[in-house]
Tab-separated table of C-alpha atoms and ligand atoms in Angstrom:
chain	number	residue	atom	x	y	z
A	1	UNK	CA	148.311	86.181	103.981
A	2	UNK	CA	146.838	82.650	103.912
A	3	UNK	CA	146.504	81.662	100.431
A	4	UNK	CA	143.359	78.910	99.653
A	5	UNK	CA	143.847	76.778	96.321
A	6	UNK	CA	140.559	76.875	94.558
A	7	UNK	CA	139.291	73.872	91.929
A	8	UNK	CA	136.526	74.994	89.401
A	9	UNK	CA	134.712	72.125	88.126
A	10	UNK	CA	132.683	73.273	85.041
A	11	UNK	CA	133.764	75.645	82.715
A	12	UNK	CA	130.738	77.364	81.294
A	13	UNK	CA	129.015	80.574	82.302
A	14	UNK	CA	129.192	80.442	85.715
A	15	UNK	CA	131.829	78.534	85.921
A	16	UNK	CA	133.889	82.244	84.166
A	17	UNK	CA	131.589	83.905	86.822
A	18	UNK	CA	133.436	82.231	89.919
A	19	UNK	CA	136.541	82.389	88.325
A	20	UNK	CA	135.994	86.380	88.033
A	21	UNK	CA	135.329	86.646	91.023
A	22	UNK	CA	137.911	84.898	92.762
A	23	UNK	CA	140.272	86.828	90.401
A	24	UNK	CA	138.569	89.933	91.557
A	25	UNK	CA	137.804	89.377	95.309
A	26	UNK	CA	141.213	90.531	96.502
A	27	UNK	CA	141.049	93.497	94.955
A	28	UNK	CA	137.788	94.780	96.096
A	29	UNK	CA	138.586	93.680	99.732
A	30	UNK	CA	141.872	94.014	101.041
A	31	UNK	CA	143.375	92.931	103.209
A	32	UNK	CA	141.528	89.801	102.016
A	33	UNK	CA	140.349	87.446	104.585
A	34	UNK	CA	142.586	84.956	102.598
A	35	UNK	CA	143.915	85.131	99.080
A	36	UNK	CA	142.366	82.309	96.373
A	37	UNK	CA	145.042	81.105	94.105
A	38	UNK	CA	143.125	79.718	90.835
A	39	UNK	CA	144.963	75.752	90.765
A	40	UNK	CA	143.111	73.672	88.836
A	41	UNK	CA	140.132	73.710	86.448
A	42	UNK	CA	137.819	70.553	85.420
A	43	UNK	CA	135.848	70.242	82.620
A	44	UNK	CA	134.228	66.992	81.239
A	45	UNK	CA	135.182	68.288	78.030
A	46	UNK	CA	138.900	68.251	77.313
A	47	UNK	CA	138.475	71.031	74.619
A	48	UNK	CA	136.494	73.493	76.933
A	49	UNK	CA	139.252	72.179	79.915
A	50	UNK	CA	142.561	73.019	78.250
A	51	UNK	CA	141.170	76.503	76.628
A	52	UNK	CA	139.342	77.764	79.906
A	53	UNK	CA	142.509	76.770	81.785
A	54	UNK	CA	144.075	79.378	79.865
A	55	UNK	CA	141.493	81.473	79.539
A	56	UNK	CA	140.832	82.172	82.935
A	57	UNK	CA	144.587	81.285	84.230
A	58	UNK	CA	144.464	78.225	86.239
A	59	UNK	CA	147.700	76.675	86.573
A	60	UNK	CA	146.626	73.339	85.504
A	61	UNK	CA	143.425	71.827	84.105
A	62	UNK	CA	142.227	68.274	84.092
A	63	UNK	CA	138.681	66.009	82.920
A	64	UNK	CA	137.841	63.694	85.785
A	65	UNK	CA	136.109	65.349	88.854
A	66	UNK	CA	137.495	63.191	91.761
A	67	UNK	CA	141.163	64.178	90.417
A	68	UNK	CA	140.943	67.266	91.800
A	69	UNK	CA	138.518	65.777	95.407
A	70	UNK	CA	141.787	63.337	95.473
A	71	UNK	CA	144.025	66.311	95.083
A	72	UNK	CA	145.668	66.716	98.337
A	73	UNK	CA	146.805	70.930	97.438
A	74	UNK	CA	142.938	71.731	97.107
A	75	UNK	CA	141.358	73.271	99.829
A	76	UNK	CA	138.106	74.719	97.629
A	77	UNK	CA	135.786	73.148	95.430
A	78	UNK	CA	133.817	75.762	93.076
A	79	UNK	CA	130.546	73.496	91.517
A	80	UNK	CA	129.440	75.015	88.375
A	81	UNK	CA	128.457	71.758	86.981
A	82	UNK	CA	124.601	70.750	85.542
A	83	UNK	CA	122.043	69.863	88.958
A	84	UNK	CA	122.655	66.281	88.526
A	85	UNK	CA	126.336	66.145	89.029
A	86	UNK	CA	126.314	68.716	92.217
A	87	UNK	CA	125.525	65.966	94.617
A	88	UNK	CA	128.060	63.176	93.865
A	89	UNK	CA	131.035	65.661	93.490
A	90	UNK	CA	130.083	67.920	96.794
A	91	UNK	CA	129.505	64.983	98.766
A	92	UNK	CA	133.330	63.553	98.035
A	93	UNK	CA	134.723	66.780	98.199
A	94	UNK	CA	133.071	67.167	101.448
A	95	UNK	CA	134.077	63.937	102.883
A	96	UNK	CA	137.673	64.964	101.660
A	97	UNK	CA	137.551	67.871	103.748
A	98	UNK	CA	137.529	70.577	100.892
A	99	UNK	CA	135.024	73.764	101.413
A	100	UNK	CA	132.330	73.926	98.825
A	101	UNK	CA	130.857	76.173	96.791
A	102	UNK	CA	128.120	74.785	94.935
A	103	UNK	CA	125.490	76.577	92.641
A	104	UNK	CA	121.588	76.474	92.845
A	105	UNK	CA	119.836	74.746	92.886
A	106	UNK	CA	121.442	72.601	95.422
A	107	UNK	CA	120.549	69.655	93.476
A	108	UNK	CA	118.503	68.088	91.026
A	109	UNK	CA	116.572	65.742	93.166
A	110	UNK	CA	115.344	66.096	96.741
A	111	UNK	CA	116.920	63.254	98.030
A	112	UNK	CA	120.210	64.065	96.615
A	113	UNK	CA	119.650	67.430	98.371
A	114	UNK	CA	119.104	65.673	101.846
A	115	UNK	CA	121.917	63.772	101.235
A	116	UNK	CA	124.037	67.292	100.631
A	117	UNK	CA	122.613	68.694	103.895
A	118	UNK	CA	123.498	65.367	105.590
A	119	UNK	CA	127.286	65.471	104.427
A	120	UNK	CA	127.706	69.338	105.220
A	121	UNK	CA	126.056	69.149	108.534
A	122	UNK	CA	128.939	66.042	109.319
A	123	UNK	CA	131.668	67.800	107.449
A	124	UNK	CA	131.135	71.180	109.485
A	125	UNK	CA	131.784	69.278	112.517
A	126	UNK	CA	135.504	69.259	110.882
A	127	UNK	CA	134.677	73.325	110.571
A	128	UNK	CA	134.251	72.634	106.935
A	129	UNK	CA	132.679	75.113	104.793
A	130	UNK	CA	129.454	74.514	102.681
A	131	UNK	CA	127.772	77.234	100.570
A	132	UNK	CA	124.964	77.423	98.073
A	133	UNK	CA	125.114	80.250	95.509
A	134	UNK	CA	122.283	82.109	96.074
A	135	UNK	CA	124.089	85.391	95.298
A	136	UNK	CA	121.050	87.683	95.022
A	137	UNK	CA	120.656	87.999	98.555
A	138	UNK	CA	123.735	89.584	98.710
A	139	UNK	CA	122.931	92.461	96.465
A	140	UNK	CA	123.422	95.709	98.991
A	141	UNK	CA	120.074	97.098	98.487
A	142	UNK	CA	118.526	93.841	99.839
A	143	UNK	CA	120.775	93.414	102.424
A	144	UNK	CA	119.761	97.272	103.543
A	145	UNK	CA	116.061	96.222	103.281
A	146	UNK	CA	116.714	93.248	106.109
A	147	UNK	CA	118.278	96.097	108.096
A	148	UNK	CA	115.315	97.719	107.759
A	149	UNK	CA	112.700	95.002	108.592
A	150	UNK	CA	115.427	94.121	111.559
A	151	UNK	CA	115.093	97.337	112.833
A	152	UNK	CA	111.207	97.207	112.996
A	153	UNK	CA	111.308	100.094	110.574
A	154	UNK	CA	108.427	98.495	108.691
A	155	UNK	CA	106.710	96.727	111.496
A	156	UNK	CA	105.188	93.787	111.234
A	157	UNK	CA	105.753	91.865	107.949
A	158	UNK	CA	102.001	91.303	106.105
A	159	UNK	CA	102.652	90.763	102.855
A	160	UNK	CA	105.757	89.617	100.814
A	161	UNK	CA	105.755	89.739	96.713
A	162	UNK	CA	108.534	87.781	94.556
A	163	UNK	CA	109.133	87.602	90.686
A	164	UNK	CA	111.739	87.006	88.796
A	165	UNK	CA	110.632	87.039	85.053
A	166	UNK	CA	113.095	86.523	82.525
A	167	UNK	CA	112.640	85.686	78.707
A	168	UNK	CA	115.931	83.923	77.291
A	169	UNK	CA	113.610	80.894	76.647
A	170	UNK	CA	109.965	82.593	75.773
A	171	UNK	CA	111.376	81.728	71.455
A	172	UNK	CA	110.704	78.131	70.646
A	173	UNK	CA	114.183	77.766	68.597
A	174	UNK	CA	116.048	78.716	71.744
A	175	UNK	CA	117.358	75.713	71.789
A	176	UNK	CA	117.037	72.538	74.559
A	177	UNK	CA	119.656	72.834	76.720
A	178	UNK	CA	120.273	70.788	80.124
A	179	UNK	CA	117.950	73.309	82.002
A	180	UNK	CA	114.886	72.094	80.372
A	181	UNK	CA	115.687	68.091	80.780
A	182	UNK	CA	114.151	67.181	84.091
A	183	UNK	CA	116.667	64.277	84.464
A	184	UNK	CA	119.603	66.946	84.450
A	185	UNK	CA	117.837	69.884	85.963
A	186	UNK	CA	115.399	68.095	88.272
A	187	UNK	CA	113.065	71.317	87.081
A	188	UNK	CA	112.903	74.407	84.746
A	189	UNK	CA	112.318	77.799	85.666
A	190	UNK	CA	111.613	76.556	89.636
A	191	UNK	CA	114.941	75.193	90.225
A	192	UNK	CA	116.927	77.801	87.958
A	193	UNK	CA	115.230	81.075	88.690
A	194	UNK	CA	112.240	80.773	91.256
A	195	UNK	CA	114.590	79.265	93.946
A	196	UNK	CA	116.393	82.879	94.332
A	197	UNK	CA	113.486	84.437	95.378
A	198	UNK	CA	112.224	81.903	97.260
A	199	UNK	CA	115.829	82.263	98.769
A	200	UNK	CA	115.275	86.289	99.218
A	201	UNK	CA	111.590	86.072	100.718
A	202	UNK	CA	112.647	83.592	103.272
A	203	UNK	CA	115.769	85.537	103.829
A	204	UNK	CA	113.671	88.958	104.469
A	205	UNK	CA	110.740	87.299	106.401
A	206	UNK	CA	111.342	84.541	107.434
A	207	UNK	CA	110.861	80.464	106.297
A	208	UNK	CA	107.941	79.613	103.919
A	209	UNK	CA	105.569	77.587	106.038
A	210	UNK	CA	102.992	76.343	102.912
A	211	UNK	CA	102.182	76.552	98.941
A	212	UNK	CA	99.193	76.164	96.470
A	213	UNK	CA	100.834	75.986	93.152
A	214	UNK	CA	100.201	76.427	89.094
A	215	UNK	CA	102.753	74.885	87.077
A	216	UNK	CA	103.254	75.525	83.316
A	217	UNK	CA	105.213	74.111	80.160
A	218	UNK	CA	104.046	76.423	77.747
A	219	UNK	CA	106.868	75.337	74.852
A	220	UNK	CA	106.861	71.417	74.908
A	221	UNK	CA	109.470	70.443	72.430
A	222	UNK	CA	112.799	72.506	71.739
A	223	UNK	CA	115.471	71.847	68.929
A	224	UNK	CA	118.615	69.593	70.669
A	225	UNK	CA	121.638	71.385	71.487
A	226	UNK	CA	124.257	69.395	70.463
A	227	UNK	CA	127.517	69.221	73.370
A	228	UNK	CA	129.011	72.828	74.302
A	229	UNK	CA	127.423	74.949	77.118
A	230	UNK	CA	124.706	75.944	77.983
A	231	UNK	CA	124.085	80.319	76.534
A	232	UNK	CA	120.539	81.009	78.028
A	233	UNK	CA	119.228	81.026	74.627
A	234	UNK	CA	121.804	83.686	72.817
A	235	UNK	CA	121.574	81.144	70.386
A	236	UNK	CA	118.752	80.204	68.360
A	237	UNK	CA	118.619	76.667	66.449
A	238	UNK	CA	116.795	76.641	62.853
A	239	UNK	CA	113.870	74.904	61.646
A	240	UNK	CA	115.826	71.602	60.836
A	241	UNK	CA	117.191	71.107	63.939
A	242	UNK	CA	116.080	67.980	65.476
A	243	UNK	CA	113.513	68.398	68.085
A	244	UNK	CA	113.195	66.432	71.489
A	245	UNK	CA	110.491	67.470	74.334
A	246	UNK	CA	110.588	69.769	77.426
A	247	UNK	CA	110.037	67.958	80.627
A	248	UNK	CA	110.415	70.656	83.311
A	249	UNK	CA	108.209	73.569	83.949
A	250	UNK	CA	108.320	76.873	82.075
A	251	UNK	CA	106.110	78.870	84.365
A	252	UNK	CA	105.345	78.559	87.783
A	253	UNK	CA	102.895	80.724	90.326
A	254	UNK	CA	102.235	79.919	93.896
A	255	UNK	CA	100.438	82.076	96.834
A	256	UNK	CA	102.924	81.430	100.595
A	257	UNK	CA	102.585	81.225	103.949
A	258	UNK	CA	105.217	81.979	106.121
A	259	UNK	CA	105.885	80.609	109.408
A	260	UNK	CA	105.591	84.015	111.060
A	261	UNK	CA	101.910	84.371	110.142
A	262	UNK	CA	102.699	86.408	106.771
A	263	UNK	CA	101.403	85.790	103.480
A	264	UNK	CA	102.640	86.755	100.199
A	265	UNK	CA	103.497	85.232	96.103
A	266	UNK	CA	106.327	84.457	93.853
A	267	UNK	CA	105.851	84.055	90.356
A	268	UNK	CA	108.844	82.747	87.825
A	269	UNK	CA	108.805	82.374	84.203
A	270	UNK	CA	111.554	82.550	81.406
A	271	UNK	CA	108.624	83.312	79.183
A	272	UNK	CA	108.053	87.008	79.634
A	273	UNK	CA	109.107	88.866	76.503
A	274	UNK	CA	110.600	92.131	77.789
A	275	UNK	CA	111.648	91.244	80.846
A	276	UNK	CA	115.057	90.184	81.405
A	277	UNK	CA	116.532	89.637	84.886
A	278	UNK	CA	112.934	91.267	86.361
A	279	UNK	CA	113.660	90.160	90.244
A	280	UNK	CA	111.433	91.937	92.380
A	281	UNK	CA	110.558	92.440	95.853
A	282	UNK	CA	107.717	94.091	97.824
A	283	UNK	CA	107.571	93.540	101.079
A	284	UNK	CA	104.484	95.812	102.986
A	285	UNK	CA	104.330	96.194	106.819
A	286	UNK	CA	102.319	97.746	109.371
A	287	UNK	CA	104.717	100.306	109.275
A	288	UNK	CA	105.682	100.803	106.066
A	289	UNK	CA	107.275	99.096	102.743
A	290	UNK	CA	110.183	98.193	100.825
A	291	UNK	CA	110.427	97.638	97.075
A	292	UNK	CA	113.326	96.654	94.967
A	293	UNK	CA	113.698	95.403	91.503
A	294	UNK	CA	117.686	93.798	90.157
A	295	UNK	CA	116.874	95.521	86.847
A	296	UNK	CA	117.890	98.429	89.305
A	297	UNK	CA	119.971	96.305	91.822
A	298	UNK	CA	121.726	99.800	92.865
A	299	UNK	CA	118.630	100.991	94.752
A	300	UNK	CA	116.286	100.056	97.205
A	301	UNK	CA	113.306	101.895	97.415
A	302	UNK	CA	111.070	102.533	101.041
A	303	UNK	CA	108.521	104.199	102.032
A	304	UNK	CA	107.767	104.897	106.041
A	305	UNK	CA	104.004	105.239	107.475
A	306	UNK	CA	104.917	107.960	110.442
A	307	UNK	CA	105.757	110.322	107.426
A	308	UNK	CA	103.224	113.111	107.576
A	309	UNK	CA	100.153	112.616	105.266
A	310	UNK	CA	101.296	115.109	102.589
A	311	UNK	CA	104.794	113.627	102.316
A	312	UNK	CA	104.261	109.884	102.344
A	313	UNK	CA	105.517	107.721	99.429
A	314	UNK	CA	108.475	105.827	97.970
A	315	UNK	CA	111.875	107.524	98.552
A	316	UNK	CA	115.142	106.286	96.522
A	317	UNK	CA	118.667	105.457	98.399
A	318	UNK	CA	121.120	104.670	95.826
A	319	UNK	CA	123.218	102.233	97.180
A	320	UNK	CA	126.959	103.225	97.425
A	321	UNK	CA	130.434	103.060	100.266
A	322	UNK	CA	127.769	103.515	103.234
A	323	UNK	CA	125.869	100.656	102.927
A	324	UNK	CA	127.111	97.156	103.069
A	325	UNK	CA	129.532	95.431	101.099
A	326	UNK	CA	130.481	99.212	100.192
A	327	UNK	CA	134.025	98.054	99.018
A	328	UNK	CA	132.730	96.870	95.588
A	329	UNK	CA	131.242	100.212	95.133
A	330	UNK	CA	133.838	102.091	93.454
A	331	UNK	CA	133.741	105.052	95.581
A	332	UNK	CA	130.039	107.057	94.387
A	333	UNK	CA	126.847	105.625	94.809
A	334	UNK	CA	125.551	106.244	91.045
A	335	UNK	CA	128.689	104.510	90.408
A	336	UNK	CA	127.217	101.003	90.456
A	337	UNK	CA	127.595	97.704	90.738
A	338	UNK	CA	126.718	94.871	88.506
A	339	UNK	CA	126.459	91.116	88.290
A	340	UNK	CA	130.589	90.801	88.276
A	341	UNK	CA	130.321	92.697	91.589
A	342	UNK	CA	127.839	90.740	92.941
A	343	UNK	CA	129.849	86.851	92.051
A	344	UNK	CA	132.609	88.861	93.794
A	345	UNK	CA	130.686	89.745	97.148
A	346	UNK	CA	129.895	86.046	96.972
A	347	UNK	CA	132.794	84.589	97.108
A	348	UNK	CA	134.178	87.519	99.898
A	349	UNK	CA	131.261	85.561	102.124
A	350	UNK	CA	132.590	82.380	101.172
A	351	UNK	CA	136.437	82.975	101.785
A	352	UNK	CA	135.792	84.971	104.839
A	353	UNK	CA	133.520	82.296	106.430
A	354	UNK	CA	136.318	79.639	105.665
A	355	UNK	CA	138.767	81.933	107.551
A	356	UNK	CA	136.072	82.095	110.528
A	357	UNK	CA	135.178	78.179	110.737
A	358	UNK	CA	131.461	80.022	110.904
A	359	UNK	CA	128.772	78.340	108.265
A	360	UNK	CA	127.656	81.193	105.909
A	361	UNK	CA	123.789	82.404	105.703
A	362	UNK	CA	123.470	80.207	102.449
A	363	UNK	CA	124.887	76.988	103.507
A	364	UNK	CA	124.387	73.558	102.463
A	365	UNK	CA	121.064	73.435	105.068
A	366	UNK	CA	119.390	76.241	103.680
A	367	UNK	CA	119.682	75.162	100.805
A	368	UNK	CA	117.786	72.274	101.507
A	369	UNK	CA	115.241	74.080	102.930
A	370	UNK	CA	114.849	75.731	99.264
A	371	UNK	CA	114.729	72.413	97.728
A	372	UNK	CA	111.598	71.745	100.345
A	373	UNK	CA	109.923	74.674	99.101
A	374	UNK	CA	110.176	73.835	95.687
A	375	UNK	CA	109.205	70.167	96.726
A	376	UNK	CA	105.707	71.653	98.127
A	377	UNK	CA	105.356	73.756	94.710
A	378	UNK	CA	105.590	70.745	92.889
A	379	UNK	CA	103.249	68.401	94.827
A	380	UNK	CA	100.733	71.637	94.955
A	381	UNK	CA	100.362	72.023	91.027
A	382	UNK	CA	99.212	68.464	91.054
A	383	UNK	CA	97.107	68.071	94.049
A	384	UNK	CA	95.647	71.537	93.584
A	385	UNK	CA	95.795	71.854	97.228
A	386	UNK	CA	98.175	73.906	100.107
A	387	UNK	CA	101.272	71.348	100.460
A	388	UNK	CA	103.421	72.152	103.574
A	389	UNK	CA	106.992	73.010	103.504
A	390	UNK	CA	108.674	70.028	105.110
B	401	4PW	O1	120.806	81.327	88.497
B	401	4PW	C1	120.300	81.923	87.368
B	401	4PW	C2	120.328	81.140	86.147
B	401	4PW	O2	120.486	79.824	86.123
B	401	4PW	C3	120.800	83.281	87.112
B	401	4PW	O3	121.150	84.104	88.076
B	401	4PW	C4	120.362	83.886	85.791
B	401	4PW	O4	119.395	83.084	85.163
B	401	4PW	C5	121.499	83.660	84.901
B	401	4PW	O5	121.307	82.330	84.450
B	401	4PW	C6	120.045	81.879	84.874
């Protein structure tokens, strides 16, 4: 079997996420469409390098990112880095000819995301392999719910309905990471959470044609986190802490068009006490509707017009071995899969599109097209007007 030497550049949570999943990918699917061999892990912080390296059971670990671009045995670069490092590293290790996987958002500024797009469109000419980690799209239930809507089960597409509401950040001493500097993040809750479901509604119906916009910082100054990673606020900071401000968003609403003549909302915030990793999804048609929430990521929930008057209404299918990716399943639908599952299904895209020399559905382009999105959210909240998506 063809083996593919993986680099991981950034150690912390997603960073063990991609590493998992490599680990696990082989094991799920088999024959594998190749086998990832962990090689070498990168961390800017020698500490975090040397004990993730054993950690997670690279063979070798090193500091400097364009060691491992230069690194002639690497065929796949794994970005786990903050926003504002994704560009320069993917665009070297795309010019070196390595496939990239690169979390979301695709970058921290627009331009640096155009730039991305540019260098992956070039690259794939060389049938290299760009991919953004937009992972939720590849949760089974949703992908059964584009079957659906593919079909024409549920007609016509009217209305589509996003959130994801989490609410690791709604305490104040939850402390100020790089998510909520802007010159790290590029934004706050838009770029980290509302991009997935911007990713999933233009996934199920189609791209997002115009925005009008609120956009909220509700907590303006956090206490400093001093070095380490970033732990989505498992940590709290006291009252002494030193305090600096918040200069991304905390909260953001927005009503969308899409292209195809449908309209719909997402809403994100980090600020919802309660809700943890709340991702929902209502799409309603002229024939019918779809609902799914990743608080119950196993099941997809639909509900079809042409049933008879007295038996009309939601019905449950508990995703399992039928539906797609059903060889993370573990056999019984009630079984379950988590987020572990999920990183893993990822990367089985990701491997298996390298093998094919065919882009995946969450390449480099769309997510640029993301990025644009977000771009029209932004310039909405402060015109107060629609902003197209271009
Ligand atoms: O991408 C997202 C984040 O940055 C995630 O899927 C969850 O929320 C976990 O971390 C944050």
């Amino acid at each position: 079997m063809k083996r593919l030497n993986v680099a991981l550049v950034g150690a912390g949570f997603m960073g063990k996420a991609h590493t998992v999943a490599y680990s696990n990918m082989p094991k799920f699917f088999w024959p594998a469409p190749a086998y990832p061999v962990l090689k070498t892990l990168c961390d800017i912080d020698p500490k975090i390098a040397e004990d993730s390296c054993e950690r997670f059971g690279y063979e070798k670990w090193c500091t400097d990112w364009h060691d491992v671009v230069n690194d002639p045995e690497i065929d796949i670069v794994s970005i786990c880095t903050p926003n504002n490092a994704h560009a320069p590293i993917a665009i070297a290790a795309l010019n070196a000819g390595k496939h990239v996987l690169c979390e979301k958002p695709i970058a921290s500024t627009r331009k640096d995301a155009e730039a991305m797009a540019a260098a992956a469109a070039e690259a794939a000419k060389k049938g290299v392999i760009s991919m953004n980690a937009y992972q939720y799209r590849r949760v089974p239930a949703l992908v059964l719910a584009k079957k659906f809507i593919d079909e024409g089960s549920i007609g016509k597409i009217l209305n589509v309905r996003c959130t994801y509401l989490q609410s690791w950040s709604a305490d104040p001493s939850s402390p100020l990471s790089w998510r909520f500097q802007k010159e790290i993040a590029g934004a706050g809750t838009l770029g980290d959470i509302a991009s997935h479901v911007i990713d999933i509604a233009q996934m199920l119906a189609g791209d997002i044609d115009s925005v009008v916009s609120t956009v909220k910082t509700y907590i303006t100054e956090r206490p400093v986190q001093e070095g380490g990673v970033d732990l989505l606020g498992t940590v709290k900071l006291g009252p002494d802490a030193k305090k600096a401000p918040v200069d991304v968003d905390d909260e953001n609403s927005f009503l969308v068009k899409f292209k195809s003549g449908a309209v719909g909302s997402i809403e994100a915030t980090r600020n919802a006490w309660g809700r943890n990793n709340f991702i929902t999804v209502e799409l309603h048609g002229t024939e019918g509707s779809i609902c799914f929430n990743y608080e119950r990521l196993n099941e997809l929930q639909v509900c079809f017009a042409k049933d008879p008057d007295d038996r009309r209404g939601f019905k449950t299918i508990y995703t399992g071995p039928a539906h797609f990716y059903g060889e993370v399943t573990w056999n019984i639908p009630g079984m379950n899969i988590g987020y572990g599952e999920l990183k893993t299904i990822e990367i089985y895209d990701f491997i298996k599109a390298i093998t094919e020399g065919k882009q995946p559905t969450t390449n480099f382009q769309v997510g640029y097209q993301v990025e644009k999105v977000c771009d029209a959210v932004m310039k909405s909240s402060e015109s107060g007007k629609w902003e197209p998506c271009v």
